CSV table of C-alpha atoms and ligand atoms in Angstrom, one decimal:
chain,number,residue,atom,x,y,z
A,16,UNK,CA,125.6,88.2,73.9
A,17,UNK,CA,128.6,90.5,74.0
A,18,UNK,CA,128.9,92.8,77.0
A,19,UNK,CA,131.1,95.1,75.0
A,20,UNK,CA,128.1,96.8,73.3
A,21,UNK,CA,126.2,97.3,76.5
A,22,UNK,CA,126.2,100.7,78.1
A,23,UNK,CA,125.7,101.0,81.8
A,24,UNK,CA,122.9,103.4,82.8
A,25,UNK,CA,125.5,105.1,85.0
A,26,UNK,CA,127.7,106.2,82.1
A,27,UNK,CA,128.0,109.9,81.7
A,28,UNK,CA,125.5,111.6,79.4
A,29,UNK,CA,128.3,112.7,77.0
A,30,UNK,CA,128.9,109.0,76.3
A,31,UNK,CA,125.3,108.7,75.1
A,32,UNK,CA,125.3,111.7,72.9
A,33,UNK,CA,128.4,110.5,71.0
A,34,UNK,CA,126.8,107.1,70.7
A,35,UNK,CA,123.6,108.5,69.3
A,36,UNK,CA,125.2,110.9,66.8
A,37,UNK,CA,126.8,107.8,65.2
A,38,UNK,CA,123.7,105.6,65.2
A,39,UNK,CA,120.3,107.2,65.0
A,40,UNK,CA,120.3,110.8,63.8
A,41,UNK,CA,116.6,111.2,63.4
A,42,UNK,CA,116.0,110.5,67.1
A,43,UNK,CA,117.2,114.0,67.9
A,44,UNK,CA,113.9,115.3,66.7
A,45,UNK,CA,110.4,113.9,66.8
A,46,UNK,CA,109.3,112.1,63.6
A,47,UNK,CA,107.8,114.4,61.0
A,48,UNK,CA,104.0,114.1,60.7
A,49,UNK,CA,102.4,114.7,57.3
A,50,UNK,CA,98.9,113.7,56.3
A,51,UNK,CA,98.5,111.8,59.5
A,52,UNK,CA,101.5,109.7,58.7
A,53,UNK,CA,104.8,109.9,60.6
A,54,UNK,CA,108.0,109.8,58.6
A,55,UNK,CA,109.0,106.7,60.6
A,56,UNK,CA,105.8,104.8,59.9
A,57,UNK,CA,106.5,101.3,58.6
A,58,UNK,CA,110.2,101.6,59.4
A,59,UNK,CA,112.2,99.9,62.2
A,60,UNK,CA,113.1,102.6,64.7
A,61,UNK,CA,116.5,102.2,66.5
A,62,UNK,CA,116.3,103.9,69.9
A,63,UNK,CA,117.4,103.7,73.6
A,64,UNK,CA,115.9,101.2,75.9
A,65,UNK,CA,116.8,100.1,79.5
A,66,UNK,CA,117.2,96.3,79.2
A,67,UNK,CA,117.0,93.9,82.1
A,68,UNK,CA,119.4,91.1,81.2
A,69,UNK,CA,119.3,89.3,84.5
A,70,UNK,CA,117.1,89.2,87.6
A,71,UNK,CA,118.0,91.9,90.1
A,72,UNK,CA,120.9,93.3,88.1
A,73,UNK,CA,121.0,97.0,87.1
A,74,UNK,CA,119.2,97.8,83.8
A,75,UNK,CA,121.5,98.5,80.9
A,76,UNK,CA,121.0,101.3,78.4
A,77,UNK,CA,121.0,99.6,74.9
A,78,UNK,CA,120.3,100.6,71.4
A,79,UNK,CA,117.3,98.4,70.5
A,80,UNK,CA,115.4,98.1,67.2
A,81,UNK,CA,111.6,98.5,67.5
A,82,UNK,CA,109.7,96.9,64.7
A,83,UNK,CA,106.6,98.6,63.2
A,84,UNK,CA,103.2,97.8,64.6
A,85,UNK,CA,101.3,94.8,63.1
A,86,UNK,CA,97.5,94.5,62.7
A,87,UNK,CA,95.6,96.1,65.7
A,88,UNK,CA,98.9,97.3,67.2
A,89,UNK,CA,100.2,100.8,67.8
A,90,UNK,CA,103.7,102.1,68.2
A,91,UNK,CA,104.1,105.0,70.6
A,92,UNK,CA,106.9,107.4,71.6
A,93,UNK,CA,107.1,107.2,75.4
A,94,UNK,CA,107.4,110.6,76.9
A,95,UNK,CA,107.4,109.8,80.6
A,96,UNK,CA,107.4,106.6,82.6
A,97,UNK,CA,107.5,105.7,86.3
A,98,UNK,CA,108.3,102.7,88.4
A,99,UNK,CA,105.6,100.6,90.0
A,100,UNK,CA,106.3,97.9,92.5
A,101,UNK,CA,105.1,95.3,90.0
A,102,UNK,CA,108.1,96.1,87.8
A,103,UNK,CA,110.4,95.7,90.7
A,104,UNK,CA,108.8,92.4,91.7
A,105,UNK,CA,109.3,90.8,88.3
A,106,UNK,CA,112.7,92.3,87.9
A,107,UNK,CA,113.8,90.7,91.2
A,108,UNK,CA,112.1,87.5,90.1
A,109,UNK,CA,112.6,86.0,93.5
A,110,UNK,CA,109.1,84.5,93.7
A,111,UNK,CA,108.0,84.8,90.1
A,112,UNK,CA,109.0,83.0,86.9
A,113,UNK,CA,112.1,84.8,85.5
A,114,UNK,CA,111.9,85.9,81.9
A,115,UNK,CA,115.0,87.7,80.6
A,116,UNK,CA,116.2,89.7,78.7
A,117,UNK,CA,113.2,91.9,79.2
A,118,UNK,CA,112.1,95.5,78.9
A,119,UNK,CA,110.1,96.4,81.9
A,120,UNK,CA,107.9,99.4,82.5
A,121,UNK,CA,104.1,99.8,82.5
A,122,UNK,CA,103.2,103.1,84.1
A,123,UNK,CA,103.7,105.7,81.4
A,124,UNK,CA,102.4,108.4,79.0
A,125,UNK,CA,103.2,108.8,75.4
A,126,UNK,CA,102.2,109.9,71.9
A,127,UNK,CA,101.1,107.7,69.0
A,128,UNK,CA,103.9,107.4,66.4
A,129,UNK,CA,102.2,105.0,63.9
A,130,UNK,CA,99.3,102.5,63.9
A,131,UNK,CA,99.0,99.1,62.4
A,132,UNK,CA,96.3,97.7,60.0
A,133,UNK,CA,92.8,97.8,61.4
A,134,UNK,CA,93.4,100.4,64.1
A,135,UNK,CA,90.7,103.0,63.6
A,136,UNK,CA,90.2,104.6,67.0
A,137,UNK,CA,93.7,106.0,67.4
A,138,UNK,CA,95.8,108.1,65.1
A,139,UNK,CA,99.3,109.6,64.9
A,140,UNK,CA,99.8,112.3,67.5
A,141,UNK,CA,97.1,111.1,69.9
A,142,UNK,CA,98.1,111.4,73.6
A,143,UNK,CA,97.8,108.0,75.3
A,144,UNK,CA,98.3,106.1,78.5
A,145,UNK,CA,99.4,102.5,78.2
A,146,UNK,CA,97.6,100.0,80.5
A,147,UNK,CA,98.8,96.5,81.5
A,148,UNK,CA,95.3,95.1,81.2
A,149,UNK,CA,93.5,95.9,78.0
A,150,UNK,CA,90.0,96.2,76.7
A,151,UNK,CA,89.1,94.6,73.4
A,152,UNK,CA,85.5,95.8,73.6
A,153,UNK,CA,84.1,92.6,72.2
A,154,UNK,CA,84.4,89.8,74.8
A,155,UNK,CA,82.0,88.8,77.6
A,156,UNK,CA,84.1,90.7,80.2
A,157,UNK,CA,84.3,93.9,78.2
A,158,UNK,CA,80.6,93.7,77.6
A,159,UNK,CA,79.9,93.1,81.3
A,160,UNK,CA,79.5,96.1,83.6
A,161,UNK,CA,81.1,94.2,86.4
A,162,UNK,CA,84.4,93.1,85.0
A,163,UNK,CA,87.6,94.7,83.5
A,164,UNK,CA,89.2,91.3,83.0
A,165,UNK,CA,89.2,91.3,79.2
A,166,UNK,CA,89.5,87.8,77.9
A,167,UNK,CA,92.0,88.7,75.2
A,168,UNK,CA,94.0,91.4,76.8
A,169,UNK,CA,93.9,90.8,80.6
A,170,UNK,CA,97.2,90.9,82.5
A,171,UNK,CA,99.6,88.2,81.6
A,172,UNK,CA,102.9,88.5,83.5
A,173,UNK,CA,104.5,85.5,81.8
A,174,UNK,CA,104.0,86.5,78.1
A,175,UNK,CA,107.0,88.2,76.6
A,176,UNK,CA,105.7,88.5,73.0
A,177,UNK,CA,102.9,90.1,71.0
A,178,UNK,CA,99.6,88.3,70.8
A,179,UNK,CA,99.2,88.5,67.0
A,180,UNK,CA,102.2,86.5,66.0
A,181,UNK,CA,103.9,85.4,69.2
A,182,UNK,CA,107.0,87.5,68.3
A,183,UNK,CA,108.7,90.4,70.1
A,184,UNK,CA,108.9,93.8,68.4
A,185,UNK,CA,112.2,94.5,70.2
A,186,UNK,CA,115.6,93.2,69.1
A,187,UNK,CA,119.3,93.9,69.6
A,188,UNK,CA,121.4,92.7,66.7
A,189,UNK,CA,118.7,90.3,65.8
A,190,UNK,CA,118.2,88.8,69.3
A,191,UNK,CA,114.7,89.3,70.5
A,192,UNK,CA,114.1,91.0,73.8
A,193,UNK,CA,111.0,90.1,75.8
A,194,UNK,CA,108.1,92.5,76.4
A,195,UNK,CA,106.6,93.0,79.9
A,196,UNK,CA,102.8,93.2,80.5
A,197,UNK,CA,102.3,94.1,76.9
A,198,UNK,CA,103.6,97.6,77.6
A,199,UNK,CA,107.4,97.7,78.0
A,200,UNK,CA,107.7,101.5,78.6
A,201,UNK,CA,111.4,101.6,79.6
A,202,UNK,CA,112.1,102.3,75.9
A,203,UNK,CA,111.9,105.5,73.9
A,204,UNK,CA,109.5,103.6,71.5
A,205,UNK,CA,107.3,100.7,72.3
A,206,UNK,CA,104.5,98.6,70.5
A,207,UNK,CA,101.2,97.7,72.2
A,208,UNK,CA,97.9,96.2,71.3
A,209,UNK,CA,95.6,99.1,70.5
A,210,UNK,CA,93.2,97.8,73.2
A,211,UNK,CA,95.9,98.5,75.9
A,212,UNK,CA,95.9,102.3,75.1
A,213,UNK,CA,93.6,104.9,76.6
A,214,UNK,CA,93.2,108.0,74.6
A,215,UNK,CA,93.6,111.2,76.6
A,216,UNK,CA,92.5,114.8,76.6
A,217,UNK,CA,95.5,116.4,74.8
A,218,UNK,CA,95.6,119.2,77.4
A,219,UNK,CA,96.4,116.8,80.2
A,220,UNK,CA,100.1,117.2,81.3
A,221,UNK,CA,101.8,113.9,80.4
A,222,UNK,CA,104.5,114.3,83.1
A,223,UNK,CA,101.7,114.1,85.7
A,224,UNK,CA,99.0,111.9,84.4
A,225,UNK,CA,101.4,109.1,83.6
A,226,UNK,CA,101.0,107.9,87.2
A,227,UNK,CA,97.3,107.2,86.3
A,228,UNK,CA,98.4,104.6,83.9
A,229,UNK,CA,98.8,102.1,86.8
A,230,UNK,CA,99.3,102.8,90.5
A,231,UNK,CA,97.1,105.7,91.2
A,232,UNK,CA,94.1,104.5,89.2
A,233,UNK,CA,94.5,101.1,90.8
A,234,UNK,CA,94.5,102.3,94.4
A,235,UNK,CA,91.8,104.9,93.8
A,236,UNK,CA,89.5,102.4,92.0
A,237,UNK,CA,90.1,99.7,94.6
A,238,UNK,CA,88.4,102.0,97.1
A,239,UNK,CA,85.9,103.8,94.9
A,240,UNK,CA,84.8,100.9,92.7
A,241,UNK,CA,85.4,97.8,94.9
A,242,UNK,CA,85.5,98.6,98.6
A,243,UNK,CA,82.9,101.4,98.3
A,244,UNK,CA,83.1,102.8,101.8
A,245,UNK,CA,80.1,104.7,103.0
A,246,UNK,CA,80.3,108.3,104.3
A,247,UNK,CA,81.5,108.3,107.9
A,248,UNK,CA,83.0,104.8,107.8
A,249,UNK,CA,86.4,103.4,108.9
A,250,UNK,CA,88.9,102.2,106.3
A,251,UNK,CA,92.2,100.4,106.9
A,252,UNK,CA,94.9,100.7,104.2
A,253,UNK,CA,97.7,98.2,104.3
A,254,UNK,CA,100.9,99.5,102.6
A,255,UNK,CA,101.4,103.2,102.2
A,256,UNK,CA,103.2,103.3,98.9
A,257,UNK,CA,101.7,105.2,96.0
A,258,UNK,CA,99.0,102.5,95.4
A,259,UNK,CA,98.0,102.4,99.1
A,260,UNK,CA,97.9,106.2,99.4
A,261,UNK,CA,95.8,106.4,96.3
A,262,UNK,CA,93.4,104.0,98.0
A,263,UNK,CA,93.5,106.4,101.0
A,264,UNK,CA,92.6,109.2,98.6
A,265,UNK,CA,89.6,107.2,97.5
A,266,UNK,CA,88.6,106.8,101.1
A,267,UNK,CA,88.9,110.5,101.7
A,268,UNK,CA,86.8,111.3,98.6
A,269,UNK,CA,84.2,108.8,99.8
A,270,UNK,CA,83.9,110.7,103.1
A,271,UNK,CA,85.4,108.0,105.4
A,272,UNK,CA,85.9,109.5,108.9
A,273,UNK,CA,88.8,107.2,110.0
A,274,UNK,CA,91.5,106.1,107.6
A,275,UNK,CA,94.0,103.8,109.4
A,276,UNK,CA,97.4,103.4,107.6
A,277,UNK,CA,99.4,100.2,108.3
A,278,UNK,CA,103.0,99.9,107.2
A,279,UNK,CA,106.2,98.3,108.4
A,280,UNK,CA,108.2,101.4,107.3
A,281,UNK,CA,107.7,104.2,109.8
A,282,UNK,CA,109.1,106.8,107.3
A,283,UNK,CA,105.8,106.3,105.3
A,284,UNK,CA,103.7,107.8,108.1
A,285,UNK,CA,104.8,111.4,107.7
A,286,UNK,CA,104.1,111.3,103.9
A,287,UNK,CA,100.7,109.7,104.5
A,288,UNK,CA,99.5,112.6,106.6
A,289,UNK,CA,99.2,114.6,103.3
A,290,UNK,CA,96.7,111.9,102.1
A,291,UNK,CA,94.2,112.2,104.9
A,292,UNK,CA,95.4,109.1,106.8
A,293,UNK,CA,94.2,109.8,110.3
A,294,UNK,CA,95.9,107.0,112.3
A,295,UNK,CA,99.0,104.9,111.9
A,296,UNK,CA,99.9,101.3,113.0
A,297,UNK,CA,103.2,99.7,112.6
A,298,UNK,CA,102.8,95.9,113.1
A,299,UNK,CA,106.4,95.8,114.4
A,300,UNK,CA,105.3,97.8,117.4
A,301,UNK,CA,103.0,95.0,118.7
A,302,UNK,CA,103.5,91.5,119.9
A,303,UNK,CA,100.1,90.4,118.7
A,304,UNK,CA,98.6,90.2,115.2
A,305,UNK,CA,97.8,93.6,113.7
A,306,UNK,CA,94.2,92.6,113.0
A,307,UNK,CA,93.7,92.3,116.7
A,308,UNK,CA,95.2,95.8,117.3
A,309,UNK,CA,92.8,97.2,114.6
A,310,UNK,CA,89.8,95.4,116.0
A,311,UNK,CA,90.5,96.9,119.4
A,312,UNK,CA,90.9,100.4,117.9
A,313,UNK,CA,87.6,100.2,116.1
A,314,UNK,CA,85.2,98.4,118.4
A,315,UNK,CA,85.4,95.0,116.5
A,316,UNK,CA,86.9,95.9,113.1
A,317,UNK,CA,87.0,98.4,110.3
A,318,UNK,CA,84.1,98.7,107.8
A,319,UNK,CA,86.5,98.4,104.8
A,320,UNK,CA,90.2,97.5,104.2
A,321,UNK,CA,92.4,97.7,101.2
A,322,UNK,CA,95.6,95.7,101.0
A,323,UNK,CA,98.4,97.3,98.8
A,324,UNK,CA,101.6,95.4,99.9
A,325,UNK,CA,101.8,92.1,98.0
A,326,UNK,CA,102.7,90.4,101.3
A,327,UNK,CA,100.5,87.4,102.1
A,328,UNK,CA,100.4,88.1,105.9
A,329,UNK,CA,99.2,91.6,105.3
A,330,UNK,CA,96.5,90.1,103.0
A,331,UNK,CA,95.3,87.8,105.7
A,332,UNK,CA,95.4,90.6,108.3
A,333,UNK,CA,93.5,92.9,105.9
A,334,UNK,CA,90.7,90.4,105.7
A,335,UNK,CA,90.6,89.5,109.4
A,336,UNK,CA,90.5,93.1,110.5
A,337,UNK,CA,87.2,93.9,108.9
A,338,UNK,CA,84.0,94.0,111.0
A,339,UNK,CA,81.8,90.9,111.0
A,340,UNK,CA,78.3,91.4,109.5
A,341,UNK,CA,79.3,93.9,106.8
A,342,UNK,CA,83.1,94.3,106.5
A,343,UNK,CA,84.7,94.2,103.0
A,344,UNK,CA,88.4,93.6,102.4
A,345,UNK,CA,90.0,94.2,98.9
A,346,UNK,CA,93.3,92.7,97.9
A,347,UNK,CA,95.4,94.7,95.4
A,348,UNK,CA,99.0,93.7,96.1
A,349,UNK,CA,100.6,91.2,93.7
A,350,UNK,CA,101.4,88.0,95.7
A,351,UNK,CA,104.4,85.6,95.2
A,352,UNK,CA,103.5,82.6,93.1
A,353,UNK,CA,103.5,80.2,96.0
A,354,UNK,CA,101.5,82.3,98.4
A,355,UNK,CA,98.4,80.6,99.9
A,356,UNK,CA,95.7,82.6,101.6
A,357,UNK,CA,94.7,80.9,104.9
A,358,UNK,CA,91.9,82.0,107.2
A,359,UNK,CA,89.3,80.2,109.3
A,360,UNK,CA,86.1,79.7,107.2
A,361,UNK,CA,84.1,81.0,110.2
A,362,UNK,CA,85.6,84.4,109.4
A,363,UNK,CA,83.7,84.3,106.1
A,364,UNK,CA,80.6,82.8,107.6
A,365,UNK,CA,80.5,85.7,109.9
A,366,UNK,CA,79.5,87.8,106.9
A,367,UNK,CA,82.8,89.3,105.9
A,368,UNK,CA,83.6,89.7,102.2
A,369,UNK,CA,86.9,89.2,100.5
A,370,UNK,CA,87.5,90.8,97.1
A,371,UNK,CA,90.4,91.4,94.8
A,372,UNK,CA,91.0,93.7,91.9
A,373,UNK,CA,93.3,94.6,89.0
A,374,UNK,CA,93.5,98.2,88.0
A,375,UNK,CA,90.8,99.2,90.5
A,376,UNK,CA,88.2,97.6,88.3
A,377,UNK,CA,88.5,100.4,85.8
A,378,UNK,CA,88.0,99.5,82.2
A,379,UNK,CA,91.1,101.1,80.8
A,380,UNK,CA,89.8,102.6,77.5
A,381,UNK,CA,86.3,103.4,78.7
A,382,UNK,CA,87.0,104.7,82.2
A,383,UNK,CA,90.6,106.1,82.3
A,384,UNK,CA,89.7,109.4,80.4
A,385,UNK,CA,87.2,110.2,83.2
A,386,UNK,CA,89.9,109.6,85.9
A,387,UNK,CA,92.1,112.0,83.9
A,388,UNK,CA,89.3,114.5,84.0
A,389,UNK,CA,89.1,114.1,87.8
A,390,UNK,CA,92.7,115.4,87.9
A,391,UNK,CA,91.9,118.2,85.3
A,392,UNK,CA,88.9,119.3,87.4
A,393,UNK,CA,91.1,119.3,90.6
A,394,UNK,CA,89.1,116.6,92.3
A,395,UNK,CA,92.2,114.4,92.4
A,396,UNK,CA,95.6,115.7,93.2
A,397,UNK,CA,98.6,114.0,91.5
A,398,UNK,CA,101.5,116.2,92.5
A,399,UNK,CA,101.7,114.8,96.0
A,400,UNK,CA,102.4,111.3,94.6
A,401,UNK,CA,105.4,112.5,92.6
A,402,UNK,CA,108.3,112.7,94.9
A,403,UNK,CA,111.2,112.4,92.5
A,404,UNK,CA,112.1,113.2,88.9
A,405,UNK,CA,115.1,111.8,87.0
A,406,UNK,CA,116.3,111.5,83.4
A,407,UNK,CA,116.0,108.2,81.6
A,408,UNK,CA,119.7,107.6,81.8
A,409,UNK,CA,119.4,107.4,85.6
A,410,UNK,CA,116.6,104.8,85.6
A,411,UNK,CA,118.4,102.5,88.0
A,412,UNK,CA,118.1,105.3,90.7
A,413,UNK,CA,114.3,104.8,90.6
A,414,UNK,CA,114.9,101.1,91.4
A,415,UNK,CA,117.2,102.0,94.3
A,416,UNK,CA,114.6,104.4,95.7
A,417,UNK,CA,111.9,101.8,95.7
A,418,UNK,CA,114.1,99.1,97.1
A,419,UNK,CA,115.0,101.5,100.0
A,420,UNK,CA,111.3,102.5,100.4
A,421,UNK,CA,112.0,106.1,99.7
A,422,UNK,CA,109.5,108.4,98.1
A,423,UNK,CA,106.3,107.4,96.2
A,424,UNK,CA,106.5,107.8,92.4
A,425,UNK,CA,109.6,108.7,90.5
A,426,UNK,CA,108.9,110.2,87.1
A,427,UNK,CA,111.5,109.2,84.5
A,428,UNK,CA,111.7,111.7,81.6
A,429,UNK,CA,112.6,110.0,78.3
A,430,UNK,CA,114.0,113.1,76.7
A,431,UNK,CA,116.3,114.6,79.4
B,16,NAD,N1,96.2,94.8,91.5
B,16,NAD,C1,96.8,95.7,90.6
B,16,NAD,O1,96.2,96.0,89.6
B,16,NAD,C2,98.1,96.3,91.0
B,16,NAD,C3,98.5,97.5,90.3
B,16,NAD,C4,99.6,98.1,90.7
B,16,NAD,C5,100.4,97.7,91.7
B,16,NAD,N2,100.0,96.5,92.4
B,16,NAD,C6,100.7,96.0,93.5
B,16,NAD,O2,100.4,96.9,94.6
B,16,NAD,C7,101.4,96.8,95.6
B,16,NAD,C8,101.9,98.2,96.0
B,16,NAD,O3,102.5,98.8,95.0
B,16,NAD,P1,103.3,100.2,95.2
B,16,NAD,O4,103.9,100.6,93.9
B,16,NAD,O5,102.5,101.1,96.0
B,16,NAD,O6,104.5,99.6,96.1
B,16,NAD,P2,105.5,100.3,97.2
B,16,NAD,O7,106.7,99.5,97.4
B,16,NAD,O8,105.7,101.8,96.9
B,16,NAD,O9,104.6,100.3,98.6
B,16,NAD,C9,104.4,99.1,99.3
B,16,NAD,C10,104.3,99.4,100.8
B,16,NAD,O10,103.9,98.2,101.5
B,16,NAD,C11,104.6,98.2,102.7
B,16,NAD,N3,104.6,96.8,103.2
B,16,NAD,C12,105.2,95.7,102.7
B,16,NAD,N4,104.9,94.6,103.5
B,16,NAD,C13,104.1,95.0,104.4
B,16,NAD,C14,103.4,94.4,105.5
B,16,NAD,N5,103.5,93.1,105.7
B,16,NAD,N6,102.6,95.1,106.3
B,16,NAD,C15,102.4,96.4,106.1
B,16,NAD,N7,103.0,97.1,105.1
B,16,NAD,C16,103.8,96.4,104.3
B,16,NAD,C17,106.0,98.7,102.3
B,16,NAD,O11,106.8,99.1,103.4
B,16,NAD,C18,105.7,99.8,101.3
B,16,NAD,O12,105.6,101.1,102.0
B,16,NAD,C19,102.5,95.9,95.0
B,16,NAD,O13,102.3,94.6,95.4
B,16,NAD,C20,102.2,96.0,93.5
B,16,NAD,O14,102.7,94.9,92.8
B,16,NAD,C21,98.8,95.9,92.0
B,17,ZN,ZN1,101.8,98.9,88.3
B,18,ZN,ZN1,87.7,92.1,76.0
């Protein structure tokens, strides 16, 4: 693969505009829509995408070709995307199977550009949120009230192709580029299975609700749907990034009276005050396990805990800090492949419960529109999660911020 054609994300904007004038004129305007058909339907769309060629190396702005959607697939124009720790984790690929070149991105909002054969519930122009775990509507999980782990479309971090034909819809000069989580939103256009798109109230501002497509719904649902704290209870939140603070928001909405935030990064504590976190613990400040510190603070343990770090020690602490008899711990962080959860079985016998969740147990197509309505009805604030905004060409800055632990969500605008 020649490096000559690669454009560093850091190149000046002027460079891009010259490049685009030569290559893809129609991208300067949205595709024309007539009779529910866009002018680009059925065509390959050349567009900008931020490609990860190697683990941990800056993404490179490339001109990729995006093939039309096949049966049960939808092609969307991504309007806004943001970075979640799960992107960073698989991009670093330190403890996960590396799969490159790849287009990352799964937290986003966009507009349907065209639909493939058999798609009846979405049409051109619909506003949508992509979700990394889908809902086919037909399988035992989709039919069960208790699960959102769709048999067909559940999260698969190692697949880099579309389900229908085992091929990628992205290519550069004929070389296929891997998808990520079935979403790959770090591209102006992307193709998804229709079951991985939640249709939205068109009035919802896409530059805000895009954070509901992963992190905020995940944290909120982990508390509201899985931990289910009672009014007046105590809740410990491990990891005060956007996911953890959304879990704290869920605890506040549930009427928890004590919300204890635990993080290794003391800069997180100031921000967390805006989310109703009442007490802070930095495990680095103590020479004994943090679960013991929390047990002392709470007369034997918290009623609920939600782990949002991905760190195995934090997961164990989150379980061991809940009260015996009734405590429930919920794991949300994505662990490294080799991580093993170790605790004494007596901790479980003593009537503590350990749970885990993807996407806060929300069924993406069925439940996400109502989470969007919580925002529209002002029951849920999203602005406080959005600490940075950058143009697509600066996408590597979003990675820098997350690596440094600065800010919560950084909204990347595809059109700036
Ligand atoms: N289960 C799901 O469906 C799902 C969905 C989205 C994100 N995630 C995962 O949730 C986690 C949080 O995502 P985010 O985007 O908020 O990340 P983030 O990087 O913004 O926040 C993580 C926070 O955890 C803190 N932390 C790390 N190790 C810790 C430890 N041992 N003890 C206490 N605090 C610690 C960090 O300092 C940071 O503030 C990640 O693991 C991500 O992969 C899971
Ligand atoms: Zn995510
Ligand atoms: Zn299903």
